[in-house]
Structures are given as C-alpha cells and as structure tokens.
Coordinates of C-alpha atoms and ligand atoms in Angstrom, one line a residue:
X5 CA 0.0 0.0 0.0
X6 CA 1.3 3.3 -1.1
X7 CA 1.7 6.2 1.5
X8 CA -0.1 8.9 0.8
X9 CA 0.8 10.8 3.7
X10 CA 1.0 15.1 3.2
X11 CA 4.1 16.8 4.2
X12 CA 1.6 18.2 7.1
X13 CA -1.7 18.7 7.8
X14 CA -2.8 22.2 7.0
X15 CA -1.8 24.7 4.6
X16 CA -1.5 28.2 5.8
X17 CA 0.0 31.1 4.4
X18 CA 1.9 29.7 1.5
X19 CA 3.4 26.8 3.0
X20 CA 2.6 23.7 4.9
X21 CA 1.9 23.4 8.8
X22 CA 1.3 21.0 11.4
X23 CA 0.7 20.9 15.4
X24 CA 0.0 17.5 16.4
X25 CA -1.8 18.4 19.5
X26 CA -5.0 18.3 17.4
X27 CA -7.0 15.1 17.2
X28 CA -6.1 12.6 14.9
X29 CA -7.4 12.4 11.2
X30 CA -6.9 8.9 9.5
X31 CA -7.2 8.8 6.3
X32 CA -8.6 5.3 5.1
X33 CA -7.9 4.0 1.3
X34 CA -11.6 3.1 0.9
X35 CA -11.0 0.2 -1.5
X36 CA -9.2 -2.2 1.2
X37 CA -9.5 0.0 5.0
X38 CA -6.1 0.6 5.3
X39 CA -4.9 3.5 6.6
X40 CA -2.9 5.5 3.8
X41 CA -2.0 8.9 5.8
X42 CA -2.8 10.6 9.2
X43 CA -3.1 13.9 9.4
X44 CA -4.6 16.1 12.8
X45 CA -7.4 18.7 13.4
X46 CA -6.5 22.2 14.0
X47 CA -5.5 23.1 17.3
X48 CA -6.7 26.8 18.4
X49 CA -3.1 28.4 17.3
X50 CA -3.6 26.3 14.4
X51 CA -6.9 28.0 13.7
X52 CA -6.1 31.6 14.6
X53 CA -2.8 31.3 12.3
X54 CA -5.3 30.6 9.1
X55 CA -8.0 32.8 9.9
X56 CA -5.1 35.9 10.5
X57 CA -3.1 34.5 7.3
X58 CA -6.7 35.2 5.2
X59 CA -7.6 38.3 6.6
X60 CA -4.5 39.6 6.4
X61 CA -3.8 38.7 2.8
X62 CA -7.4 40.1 1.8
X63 CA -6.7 43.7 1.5
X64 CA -4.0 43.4 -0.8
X65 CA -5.1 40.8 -3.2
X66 CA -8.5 42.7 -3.8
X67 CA -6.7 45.4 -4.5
X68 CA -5.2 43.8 -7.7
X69 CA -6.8 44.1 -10.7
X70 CA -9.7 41.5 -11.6
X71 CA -7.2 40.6 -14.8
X72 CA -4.2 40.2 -12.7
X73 CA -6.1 37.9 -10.3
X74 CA -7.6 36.3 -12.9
X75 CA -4.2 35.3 -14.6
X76 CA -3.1 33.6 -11.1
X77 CA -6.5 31.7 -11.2
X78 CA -6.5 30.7 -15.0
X79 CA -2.5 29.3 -14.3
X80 CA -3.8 27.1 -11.2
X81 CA -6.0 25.6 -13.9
X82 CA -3.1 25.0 -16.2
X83 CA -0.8 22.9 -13.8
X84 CA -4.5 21.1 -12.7
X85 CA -4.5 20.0 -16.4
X86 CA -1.3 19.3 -16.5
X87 CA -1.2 17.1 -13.1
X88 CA -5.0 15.6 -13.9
X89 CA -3.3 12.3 -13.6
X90 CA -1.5 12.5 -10.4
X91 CA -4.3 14.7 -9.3
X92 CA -6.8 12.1 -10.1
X93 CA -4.9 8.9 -8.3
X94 CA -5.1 11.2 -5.4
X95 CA -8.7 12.0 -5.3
X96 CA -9.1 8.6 -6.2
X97 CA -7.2 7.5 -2.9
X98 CA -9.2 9.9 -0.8
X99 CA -12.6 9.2 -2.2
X100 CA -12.4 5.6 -3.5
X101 CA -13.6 6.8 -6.7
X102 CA -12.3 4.3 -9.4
X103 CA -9.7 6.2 -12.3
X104 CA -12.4 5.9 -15.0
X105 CA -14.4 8.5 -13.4
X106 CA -11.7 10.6 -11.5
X107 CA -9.4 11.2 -14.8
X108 CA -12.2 12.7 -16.2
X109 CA -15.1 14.3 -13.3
X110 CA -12.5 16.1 -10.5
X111 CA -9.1 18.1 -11.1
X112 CA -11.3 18.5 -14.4
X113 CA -13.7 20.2 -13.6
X114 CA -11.8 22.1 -10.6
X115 CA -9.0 23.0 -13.4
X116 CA -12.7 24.2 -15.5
X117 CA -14.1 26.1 -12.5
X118 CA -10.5 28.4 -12.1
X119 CA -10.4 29.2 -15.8
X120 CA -14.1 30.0 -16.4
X121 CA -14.1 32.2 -12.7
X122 CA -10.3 33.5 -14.3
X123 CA -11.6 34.7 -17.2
X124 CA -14.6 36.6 -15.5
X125 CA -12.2 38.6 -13.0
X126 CA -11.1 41.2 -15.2
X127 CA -14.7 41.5 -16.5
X128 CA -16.4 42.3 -13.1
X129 CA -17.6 45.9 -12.9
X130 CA -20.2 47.9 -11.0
X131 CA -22.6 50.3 -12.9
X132 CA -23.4 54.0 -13.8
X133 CA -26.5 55.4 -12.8
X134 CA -27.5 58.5 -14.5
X135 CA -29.6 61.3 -12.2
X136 CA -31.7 64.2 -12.6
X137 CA -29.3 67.4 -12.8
X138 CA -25.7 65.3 -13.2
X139 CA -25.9 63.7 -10.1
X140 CA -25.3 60.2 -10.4
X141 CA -24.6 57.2 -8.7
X142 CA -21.8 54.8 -9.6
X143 CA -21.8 50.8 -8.0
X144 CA -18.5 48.9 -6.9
X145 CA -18.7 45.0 -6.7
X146 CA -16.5 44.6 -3.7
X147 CA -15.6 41.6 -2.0
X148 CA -16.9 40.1 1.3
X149 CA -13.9 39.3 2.6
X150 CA -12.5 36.1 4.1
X151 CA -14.9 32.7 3.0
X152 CA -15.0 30.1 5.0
X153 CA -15.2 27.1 2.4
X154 CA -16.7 23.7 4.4
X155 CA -16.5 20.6 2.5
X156 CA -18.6 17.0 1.9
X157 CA -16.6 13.9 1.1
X158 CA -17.6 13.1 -2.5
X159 CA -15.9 15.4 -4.7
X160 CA -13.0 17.1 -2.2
X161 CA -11.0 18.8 -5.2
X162 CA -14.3 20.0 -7.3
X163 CA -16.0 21.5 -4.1
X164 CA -13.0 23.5 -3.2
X165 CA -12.1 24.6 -6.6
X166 CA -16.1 25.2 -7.0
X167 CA -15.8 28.0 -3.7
X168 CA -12.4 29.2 -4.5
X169 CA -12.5 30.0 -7.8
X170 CA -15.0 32.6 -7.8
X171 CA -13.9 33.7 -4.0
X172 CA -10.6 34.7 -5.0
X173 CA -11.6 35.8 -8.4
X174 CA -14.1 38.6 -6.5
X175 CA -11.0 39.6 -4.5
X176 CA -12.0 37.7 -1.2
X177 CA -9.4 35.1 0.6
X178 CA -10.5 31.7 1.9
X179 CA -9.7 29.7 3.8
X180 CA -11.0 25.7 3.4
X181 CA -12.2 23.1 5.9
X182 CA -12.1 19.7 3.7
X183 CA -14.4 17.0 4.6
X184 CA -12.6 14.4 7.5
X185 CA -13.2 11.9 5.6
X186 CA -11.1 13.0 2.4
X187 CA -8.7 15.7 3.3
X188 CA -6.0 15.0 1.5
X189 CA -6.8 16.0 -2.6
X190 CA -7.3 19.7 -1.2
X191 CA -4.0 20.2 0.1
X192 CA -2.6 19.7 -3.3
X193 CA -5.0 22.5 -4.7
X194 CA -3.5 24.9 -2.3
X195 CA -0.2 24.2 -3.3
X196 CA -0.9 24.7 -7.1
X197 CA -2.9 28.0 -6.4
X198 CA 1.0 29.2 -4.5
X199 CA 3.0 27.7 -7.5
X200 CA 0.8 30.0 -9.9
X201 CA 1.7 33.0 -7.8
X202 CA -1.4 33.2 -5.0
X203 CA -0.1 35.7 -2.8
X204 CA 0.4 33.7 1.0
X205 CA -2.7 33.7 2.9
X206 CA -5.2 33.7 -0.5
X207 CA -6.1 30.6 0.0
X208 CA -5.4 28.0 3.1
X209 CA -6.4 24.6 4.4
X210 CA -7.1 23.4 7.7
X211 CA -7.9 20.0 8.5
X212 CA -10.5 19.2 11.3
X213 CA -14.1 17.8 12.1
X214 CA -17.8 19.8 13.0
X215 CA -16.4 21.9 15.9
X216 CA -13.2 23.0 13.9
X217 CA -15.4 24.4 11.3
X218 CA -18.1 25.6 13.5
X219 CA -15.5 27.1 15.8
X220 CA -14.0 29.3 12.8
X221 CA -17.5 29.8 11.0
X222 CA -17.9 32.3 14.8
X223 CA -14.9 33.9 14.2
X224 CA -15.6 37.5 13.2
X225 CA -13.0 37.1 11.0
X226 CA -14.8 35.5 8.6
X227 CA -17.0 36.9 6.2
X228 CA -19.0 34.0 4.6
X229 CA -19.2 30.4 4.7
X230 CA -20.0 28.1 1.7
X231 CA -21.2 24.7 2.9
X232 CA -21.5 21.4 0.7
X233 CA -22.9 18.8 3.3
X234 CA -26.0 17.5 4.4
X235 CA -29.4 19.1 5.5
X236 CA -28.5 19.0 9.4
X237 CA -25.4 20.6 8.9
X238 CA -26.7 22.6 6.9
X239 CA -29.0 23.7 9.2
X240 CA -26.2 24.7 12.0
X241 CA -24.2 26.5 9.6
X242 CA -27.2 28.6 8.7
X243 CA -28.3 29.4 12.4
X244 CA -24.7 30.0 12.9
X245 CA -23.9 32.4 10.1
X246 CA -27.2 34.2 11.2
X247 CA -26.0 35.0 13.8
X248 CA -23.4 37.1 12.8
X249 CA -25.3 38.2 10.0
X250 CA -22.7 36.5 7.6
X251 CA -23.5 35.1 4.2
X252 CA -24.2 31.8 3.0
X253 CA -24.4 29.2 0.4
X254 CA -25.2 25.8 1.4
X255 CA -25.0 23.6 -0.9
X256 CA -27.2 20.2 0.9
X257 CA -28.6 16.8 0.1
X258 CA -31.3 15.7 -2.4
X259 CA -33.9 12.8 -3.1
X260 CA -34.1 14.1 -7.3
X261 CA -37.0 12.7 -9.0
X262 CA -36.3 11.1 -12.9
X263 CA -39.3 11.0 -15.1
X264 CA -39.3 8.8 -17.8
X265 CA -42.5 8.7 -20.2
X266 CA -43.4 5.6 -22.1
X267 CA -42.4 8.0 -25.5
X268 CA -38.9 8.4 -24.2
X269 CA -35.6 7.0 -25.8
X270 CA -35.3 4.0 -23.6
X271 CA -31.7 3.1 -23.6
X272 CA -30.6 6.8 -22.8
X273 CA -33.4 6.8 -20.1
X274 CA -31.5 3.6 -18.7
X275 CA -28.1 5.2 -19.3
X276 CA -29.6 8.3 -17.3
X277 CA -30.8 5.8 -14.5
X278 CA -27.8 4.5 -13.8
X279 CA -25.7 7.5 -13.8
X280 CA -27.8 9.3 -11.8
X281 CA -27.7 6.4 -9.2
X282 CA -24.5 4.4 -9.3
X283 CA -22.0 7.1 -10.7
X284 CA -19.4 8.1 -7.7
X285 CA -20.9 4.5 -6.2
X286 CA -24.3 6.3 -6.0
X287 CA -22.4 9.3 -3.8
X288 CA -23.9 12.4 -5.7
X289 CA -26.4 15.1 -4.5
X290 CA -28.3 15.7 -7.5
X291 CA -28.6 11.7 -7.8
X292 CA -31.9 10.6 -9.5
X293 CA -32.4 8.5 -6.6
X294 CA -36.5 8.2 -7.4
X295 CA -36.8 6.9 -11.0
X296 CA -40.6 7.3 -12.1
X297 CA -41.4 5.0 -14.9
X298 CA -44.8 4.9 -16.7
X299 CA -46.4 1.7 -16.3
X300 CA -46.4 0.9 -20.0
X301 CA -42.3 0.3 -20.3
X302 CA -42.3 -0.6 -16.7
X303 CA -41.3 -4.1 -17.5
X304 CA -39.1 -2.7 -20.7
X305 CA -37.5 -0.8 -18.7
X306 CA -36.6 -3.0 -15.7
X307 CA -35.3 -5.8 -17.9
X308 CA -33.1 -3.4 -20.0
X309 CA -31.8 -1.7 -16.4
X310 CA -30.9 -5.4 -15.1
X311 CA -29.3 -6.3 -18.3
X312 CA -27.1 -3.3 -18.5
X313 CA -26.2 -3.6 -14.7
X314 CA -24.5 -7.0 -15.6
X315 CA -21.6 -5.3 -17.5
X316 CA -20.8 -3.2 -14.1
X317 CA -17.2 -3.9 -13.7
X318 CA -16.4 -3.8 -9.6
X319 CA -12.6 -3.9 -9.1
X320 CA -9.5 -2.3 -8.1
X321 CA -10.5 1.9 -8.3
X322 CA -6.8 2.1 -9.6
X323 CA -7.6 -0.1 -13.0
X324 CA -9.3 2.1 -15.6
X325 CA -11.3 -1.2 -16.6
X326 CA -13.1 -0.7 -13.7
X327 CA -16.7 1.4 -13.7
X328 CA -17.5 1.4 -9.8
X329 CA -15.6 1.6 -6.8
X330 CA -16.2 1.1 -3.3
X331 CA -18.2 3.1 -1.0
X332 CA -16.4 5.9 1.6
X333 CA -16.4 4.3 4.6
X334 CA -17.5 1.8 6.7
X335 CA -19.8 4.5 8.3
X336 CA -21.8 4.8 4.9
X337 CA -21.4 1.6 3.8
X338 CA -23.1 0.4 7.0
X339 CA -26.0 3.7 6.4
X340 CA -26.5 2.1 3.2
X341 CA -27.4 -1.3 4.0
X342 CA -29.4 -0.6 6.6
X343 CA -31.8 1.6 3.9
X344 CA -31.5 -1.6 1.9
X345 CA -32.7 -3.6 4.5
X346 CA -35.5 -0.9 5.3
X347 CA -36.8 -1.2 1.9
X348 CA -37.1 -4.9 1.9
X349 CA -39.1 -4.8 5.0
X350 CA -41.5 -1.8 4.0
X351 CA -42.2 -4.2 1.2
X352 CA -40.0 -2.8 -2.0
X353 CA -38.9 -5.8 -4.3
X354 CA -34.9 -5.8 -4.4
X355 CA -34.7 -6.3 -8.2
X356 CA -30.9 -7.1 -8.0
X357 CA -27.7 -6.0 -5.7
X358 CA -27.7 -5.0 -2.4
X359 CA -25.4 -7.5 -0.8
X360 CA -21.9 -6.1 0.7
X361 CA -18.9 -8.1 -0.6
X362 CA -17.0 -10.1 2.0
X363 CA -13.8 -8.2 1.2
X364 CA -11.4 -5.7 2.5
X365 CA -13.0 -2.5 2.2
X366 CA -16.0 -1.2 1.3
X367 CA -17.7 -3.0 -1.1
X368 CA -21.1 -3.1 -2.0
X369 CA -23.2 -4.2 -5.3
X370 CA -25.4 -1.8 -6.6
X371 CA -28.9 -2.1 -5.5
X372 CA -32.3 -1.7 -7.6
X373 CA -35.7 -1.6 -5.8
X374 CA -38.7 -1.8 -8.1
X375 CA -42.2 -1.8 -6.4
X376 CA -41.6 1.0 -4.2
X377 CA -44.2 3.4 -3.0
X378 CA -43.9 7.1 -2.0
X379 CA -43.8 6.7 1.7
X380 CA -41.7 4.1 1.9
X381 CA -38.2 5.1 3.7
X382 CA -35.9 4.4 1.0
X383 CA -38.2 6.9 -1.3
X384 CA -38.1 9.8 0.9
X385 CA -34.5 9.7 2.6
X386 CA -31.3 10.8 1.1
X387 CA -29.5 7.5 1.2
X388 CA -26.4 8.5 -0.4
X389 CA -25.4 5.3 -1.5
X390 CA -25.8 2.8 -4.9
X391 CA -29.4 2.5 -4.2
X392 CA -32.0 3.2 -7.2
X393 CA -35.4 3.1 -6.4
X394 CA -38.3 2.5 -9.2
X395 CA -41.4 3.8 -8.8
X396 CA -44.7 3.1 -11.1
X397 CA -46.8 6.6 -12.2
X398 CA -49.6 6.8 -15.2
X399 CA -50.2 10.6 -16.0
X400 CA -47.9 13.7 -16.2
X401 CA -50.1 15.8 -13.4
X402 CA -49.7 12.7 -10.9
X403 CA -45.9 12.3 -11.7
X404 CA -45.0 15.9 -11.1
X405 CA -46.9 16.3 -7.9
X406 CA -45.5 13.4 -6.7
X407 CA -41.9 14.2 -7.9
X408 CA -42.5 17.3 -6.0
X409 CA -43.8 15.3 -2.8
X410 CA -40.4 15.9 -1.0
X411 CA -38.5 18.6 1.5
X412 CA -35.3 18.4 -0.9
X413 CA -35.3 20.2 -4.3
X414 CA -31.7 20.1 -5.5
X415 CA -32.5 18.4 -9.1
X416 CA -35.0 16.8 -11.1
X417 CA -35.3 14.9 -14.6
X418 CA -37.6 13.8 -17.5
X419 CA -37.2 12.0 -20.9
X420 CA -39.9 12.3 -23.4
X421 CA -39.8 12.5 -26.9
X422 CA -42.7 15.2 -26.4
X423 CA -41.1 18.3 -26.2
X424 CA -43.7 21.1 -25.1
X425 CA -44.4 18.3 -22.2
X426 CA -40.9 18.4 -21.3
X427 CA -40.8 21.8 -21.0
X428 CA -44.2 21.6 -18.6
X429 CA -42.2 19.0 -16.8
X430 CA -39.0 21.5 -15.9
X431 CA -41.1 24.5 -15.6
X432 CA -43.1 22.5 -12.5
X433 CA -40.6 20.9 -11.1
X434 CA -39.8 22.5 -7.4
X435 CA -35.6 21.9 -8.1
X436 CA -32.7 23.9 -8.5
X437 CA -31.3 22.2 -11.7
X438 CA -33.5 20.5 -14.2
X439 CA -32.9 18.1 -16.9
X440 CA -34.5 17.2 -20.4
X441 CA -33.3 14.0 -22.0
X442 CA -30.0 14.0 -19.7
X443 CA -29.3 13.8 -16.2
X444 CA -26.4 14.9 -14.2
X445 CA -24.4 16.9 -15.7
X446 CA -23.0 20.0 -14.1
X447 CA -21.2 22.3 -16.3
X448 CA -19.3 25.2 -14.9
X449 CA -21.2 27.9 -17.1
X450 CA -24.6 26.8 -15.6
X451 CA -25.9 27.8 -11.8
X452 CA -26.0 24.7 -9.7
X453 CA -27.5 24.9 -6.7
X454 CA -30.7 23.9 -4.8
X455 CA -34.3 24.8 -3.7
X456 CA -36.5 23.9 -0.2
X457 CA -34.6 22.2 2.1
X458 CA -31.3 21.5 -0.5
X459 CA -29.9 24.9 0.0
X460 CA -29.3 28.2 -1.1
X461 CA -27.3 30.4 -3.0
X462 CA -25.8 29.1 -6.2
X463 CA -21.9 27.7 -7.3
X464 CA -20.8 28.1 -11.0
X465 CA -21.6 30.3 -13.6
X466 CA -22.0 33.9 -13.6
X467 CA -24.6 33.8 -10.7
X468 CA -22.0 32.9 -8.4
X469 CA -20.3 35.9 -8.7
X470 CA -23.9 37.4 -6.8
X471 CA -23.0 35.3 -3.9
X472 CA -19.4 35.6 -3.4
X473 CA -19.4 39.6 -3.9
X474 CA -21.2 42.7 -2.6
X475 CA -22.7 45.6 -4.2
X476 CA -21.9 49.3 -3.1
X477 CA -23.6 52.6 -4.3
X478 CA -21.6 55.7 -4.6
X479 CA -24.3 58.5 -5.0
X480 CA -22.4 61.7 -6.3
X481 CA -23.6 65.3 -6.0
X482 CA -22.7 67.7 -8.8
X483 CA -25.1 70.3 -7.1
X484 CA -25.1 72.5 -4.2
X485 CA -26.5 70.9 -1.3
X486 CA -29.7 72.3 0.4
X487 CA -31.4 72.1 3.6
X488 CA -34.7 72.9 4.8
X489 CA -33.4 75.4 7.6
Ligands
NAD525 N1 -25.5 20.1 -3.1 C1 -24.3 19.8 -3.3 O1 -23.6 20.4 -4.1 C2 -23.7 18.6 -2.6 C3 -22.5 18.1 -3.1 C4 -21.9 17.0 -2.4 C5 -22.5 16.5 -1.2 N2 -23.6 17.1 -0.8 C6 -24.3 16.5 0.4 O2 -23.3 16.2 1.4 C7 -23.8 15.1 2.2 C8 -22.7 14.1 2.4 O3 -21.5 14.7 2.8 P1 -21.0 14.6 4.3 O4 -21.5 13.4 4.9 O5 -19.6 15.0 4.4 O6 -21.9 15.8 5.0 P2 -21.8 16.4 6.5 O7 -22.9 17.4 6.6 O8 -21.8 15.3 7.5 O9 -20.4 17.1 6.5 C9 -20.1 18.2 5.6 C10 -19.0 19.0 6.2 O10 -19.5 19.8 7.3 C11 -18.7 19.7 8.4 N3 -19.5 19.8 9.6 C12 -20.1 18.9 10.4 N4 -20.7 19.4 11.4 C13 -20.5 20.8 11.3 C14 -20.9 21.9 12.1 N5 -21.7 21.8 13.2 N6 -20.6 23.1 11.7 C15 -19.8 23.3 10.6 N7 -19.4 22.3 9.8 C16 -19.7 21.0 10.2 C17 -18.0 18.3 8.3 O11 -16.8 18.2 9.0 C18 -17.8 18.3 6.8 O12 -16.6 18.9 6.4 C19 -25.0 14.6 1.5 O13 -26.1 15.1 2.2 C20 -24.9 15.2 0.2 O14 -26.1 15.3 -0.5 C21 -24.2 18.1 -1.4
LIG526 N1 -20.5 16.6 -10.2 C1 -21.5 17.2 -9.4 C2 -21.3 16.8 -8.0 C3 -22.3 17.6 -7.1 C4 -22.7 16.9 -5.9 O1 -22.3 15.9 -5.4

C-alpha cells in the first residue's frame, strides 16, 4: 500500500503546517480499509494562524486588478491539467472513486471552474446610474472578505475549486475546511494555487471535524461560509452564520426525482438511471435516486436496467477497466445497507444488488428496488449510496406532484420524446437544476444549486459571482447641497 501521507496537515500562508496536539485524522484507502495517511485537526493556534493568514492577505489581493487575479486563477487551472493524472490517483485515494471516473469528473472540472471564474475577474464591474441634474450614482462590486469554504466527502477537489475559484476571483481570501473523511486532494490544490503565484494567505487549508469548522464559522474574522454537506449541517451553519449576519451558500442533500415517459428514448433513459444512481458508487447530490417510470415500459425498462447492470465492472479503483468503486467508509457503507434492508421490509422488491462483498474495504453491489411506493423510507430519505429506487406513475399531473412530494429540491429529470411536455415538466418541477433527456451533468457555465430544504445560494456560472461579492452605491452630487433650515 502506497503512502499517501501530506508533508503536514494544513496549509497556511503559503506553505505547509502541522501541530499534532489536534485530534487525529486517518485517512482510510476506501477500497481495502487501510490506513494511507494521518493527518490532525486544527489546534486553536492552528486556527487563529489561518484565519489571521486570510484576513491579512485580503486587503491586498482585492486590490489587484480582476485581470491580474484572474491570470493567477487561470495558471492554477493549467498545472490542474497538466497534473490531472497524479491529481486524479489522489482523489481517487481519498474518495475511492475508481480512475475511470476521477481522470475525467474532479481536477477536471476544478481545473474548468478556475479558468471560467479567471476569465470573469477582469470583466467584473459595477454600474453607472444617471440622475436628474448630473448627479449620479456609480456601484463597486467589492468583495466580502475572508470565506469560510466547508466541505462534503464526495468530490474534495471540485467543491474547493467550486468555492475558491469565484472567492478569489471577486478579491476575497479563503480559507478551506475539507471534509474528514477526504482531506488529503485539497492540500494539493492549495499548493498549485502558491505555484501559480497566489499571494500567501489567498487561499489555506485546515484540517478538522464539526467543531473545527463551527469554531471558525464564529470567528468574526470570517466573512461567509460556503457549505456542501447534508441538510442537518446545513442547518447549524445557517443558524450559525445568522448569527453574525454572515452570508451563506449551502449547498445540501437531495432525493431528485427522474421521469421517464413511455415516448422516451429507452436506452438513454437507462443510461440516465444508472448515472444518476451508481456514478461516484451512488455518492452524488443531485442523484436521481427516485426513477418514475410509466407503467407501460415498466417491465421494458426494468429488464433493459438489469441487463445493462450486468456489465458493471467492480474492481481495483486504480484499473481504468473498472466502472465502480467502493463506498467511503465503513460508516456509509453500513448507512447504506441498513436503507436496503429498510426497503425490503416496508415491502419494495430488491430487483438485483444489495449484498456487501466479503472483502477488505467497502464493497457493496449496486442495489435496484422496483415496487416502491412514496412513503416508503428508501423513497423519501437521502441514502447516499448505490441505491436506485423505481417507482410506477400513469399521468404527467400525478408524476409531477409526486416528484414534488419531498422537503429536498436540488434536481430533477424527465425523458420524453414530447417536447412542449418536457418543458411543462422542468417548468413544474420544485428543483434547482432540471434536466430534459439527460441527467447529471453539471457544467461550470450553468448555476447549480438547490431549492427547499437543498440549500441556497448558487456555485458556478456567472450567478456565483452574486454570492461571493457585494454591491456598493456611490451616489455623487454635482449640485449645491440644500437644507430645509
Ligand atoms: N448540493 C451539493 O452540491 C452537494 C455536493 C456534495 C455533497 N452534498 C451533500 O453532502 C452530504 C454528504 O457529505 P457529508 O457526509 O460530508 O456531510 P456532512 O454534513 O456530514 O459534513 C459536511 C462538512 O460539514 C462539516 N461539519 C459537520 N458538522 C458541522 C458543524 N456543526 N458546523 C460546521 N461544519 C460542520 C463536516 O466536518 C464536513 O466537512 C450529503 O447530504 C450530500 O447530498 C451536497
Ligand atoms: N459533479 C457534481 C457533484 C455535485 C454533488 O455531489
């Protein structure tokens, strides 16, 4: 087993640091349960050195130009691209994630969030506003000032890359809490964002569970927090940012509904299916986790799914033959099977999977439930696991009130050949992102982000920019100022 052990733990102002007084972090190789690396939560010294690194490093990089920023950003992105495969062992290390998917899904799409969020620097501006008499107003977009970035497991590199890239490019410095479960893929990040020329104290990582990031999210130091995690914690980091009437985007958990009409293409709705539940080993937000198939291709379609799932190739994460990895951890490996065996008793019919594999690590086949009804558990609880659940409907009206039926609202899908109904479809549903014919895919020019009880605010594209910056008015007189006495 190869080491993957960081120089240190955290990385704060430029370089590497570690103070192993804080609680230990190990870091298990998902795909056999050894431990590959042990890193430590941040002491308090460990803490205030970040938070004093960022907010003393903010002044100067908002001062630079949005181009010259914007260069340092769109470089990170080059080395990403050049390092995507050492990059993507890593991740795949941290996460389990098998090669097939991390070569082409993380330092990807992190190096694709830095040049899309480097190219928009420069071209961030405020607005003239023209007054009776030439008085006028002018608007800066300034920056908040340090974000605290929090991150879930799944995707370390692309959730930090999602919250740094347009943090830094609106002038603001960060600093990043990864997940406990991954840390390792976002240390690297911070070291390409120095080697591109990030000033010392742009962007910093520090390693540690809940109270570490709840402990720094009080900190009048910061600004903001961005949070990718689950409802509960979601929840907290809302009350908590309230509190100090900081900003937020929290990013949460989903239970995504995927229609499929009897008109639609069948093998891409299949393809969809199993994207949306067994991609990342079923570890995705947006997942399709509720597939809603009209009862006329019911059979069709369940006998096309179980065919396809045959050719699922379960194997070492490090051979690119291999299409699905193992699951996390034991912790959500064990979550996972115990939603399994909560369908089976509520009365779903296990279709095929479900079993964990007698192996080192954490190993699990993918599970389809057919049969299942709205209230069951599996239906209406994020699992976060390789668990697809297929549900029966017969008309569009029933389907969408049904796909709306649910406290989450981060995505939502339908295949039809009929177009004006798919366009009904998106318009009704109650989620964030919405697909037609295609499910899961999350491009950096297009808002991501959810509704209800999946979050707020939104990552990517140019509505991002909203969220990570502030607006101030400048009103100038031209005329001599009056009073009434
Ligand atoms: N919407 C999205 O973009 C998106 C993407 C990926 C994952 N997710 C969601 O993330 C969840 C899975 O990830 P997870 O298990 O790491 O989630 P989690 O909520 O357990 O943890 C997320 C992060 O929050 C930190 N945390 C825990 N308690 C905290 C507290 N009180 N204050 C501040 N931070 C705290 C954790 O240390 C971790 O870094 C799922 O619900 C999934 O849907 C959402
Ligand atoms: N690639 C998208 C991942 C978002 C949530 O897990």
């Amino acid at each position: 087993m190869t080491s993957q052990q960081p120089p240190a733990s955290h990385y704060i102002a430029g370089a590497y640091l570690d103070d192993a007084e804080g609680a230990a972090i190990p870091v298990i190789y998902p795909a056999t349960g050894q431990e590959i690396a042990r890193l430590h939560a941040a002491t308090d010294a460990v803490i205030d050195k970040a938070l004093a690194a960022a907010h003393a490093a903010q002044p100067a990089w908002a001062a630079l130009s949005g181009t010259e920023r914007g260069r340092i950003l769109r470089k990170a992105a080059d080395i990403l691209r050049d390092r995507n495969h050492e990059m993507s062992v890593l991740e795949t290390y941290d996460t389990g994630k098998p090669l097939s998917e991390t070569l082409i899904a993380d330092a990807t799409s992190a190096a694709d969030a830095l040049e899309y969020f480097g190219g928009l620097a420069g071209a961030l501006t405020g607005e003239h506003i023209q007054l009776p008499e030439g008085d006028f107003v002018y608007t800066r977009r300034e920056a908040l000032g340090v974000v605290l970035g929090i991150g879930a497991w799944n995707y370390p590199t692309q959730i930090a890359a999602w919250k740094a890239a347009p943090a830094l490019a609106c002038g603001n410095t960060m600093v990043m809490k990864p997940s406990e479960t991954t840390p390792l893929c976002t240390l690297k990040l911070a070291e390409i964002l120095t080697e591109a020329g990030a000033p010392p104290g742009v962007f910093n990582v520090v390693q540690g569970y809940g109270p570490e990031a709840a402990k720094m999210l009080e900190d009048p130091r910061i600004a903001k927090v961005s949070l990718t995690g689950s409802v509960p914690t979601g929840l907290k980091v809302y009350q908590s940012a309230a509190a100090g009437m900081k900003h937020a985007t929290l990013e949460l958990g989903g239970k995504s509904p995927l229609v499929i009409f009897d008109d639609a293409d069948l093998d891409s709705a299949v393809s969809a299916a199993i994207n949306g539940n067994f991609y990342s080993t079923g570890q995705i937000c947006s997942n399709s986790t509720r597939v809603f198939v009209q009862s006329g291709i019911k059979q069709a379609f369940l006998d096309r799914l179980t065919t396809r799932m045959k050719d699922v190739v379960i194997g070492d994460p490090l051979d690119q033959a291999t299409t699905l990895g193992p699951m996390v951890s034991e912790r959500q490996l064990s979550i996972t099977l115990d939603y399994i065996e909560k369908g089976k008793a509520e009365g779903a019919r296990l279709v095929t999977g479900g079993e964990r594999h007698e192996q080192e690590g954490f190993w699990i086949a993918p599970a389809v439930f057919a049969d299942v009804a709205d209230d069951m558990t599996i239906a209406r609880e994020e699992i976060f696991g390789p668990v697809m659940s297929v549900l029966d409907f017969e008309t569009e009206d029933e389907v969408l009130a049904r796909a709306n039926a649910t406290q989450f609202g981060l995505a939502a899908g339908v295949f039809t050949q009929d177009l004006t109904r798919a366009h009904r479809m998106a318009a009704g549903f109650q989620a964030g992102t919405c697909y037609i014919n295609a499910f899961n895919l999350t491009p950096v020019e297009a808002p991501f982000g959810g509704m209800k009880m999946s979050g707020m605010g939104r990552e990517n594209s140019k509505a991002a920019i909203e969220h990570y910056s502030q607006l101030k008015s400048v009103y100038v007189g031209l005329n001599p100022t009056e009073a009434p006495f």
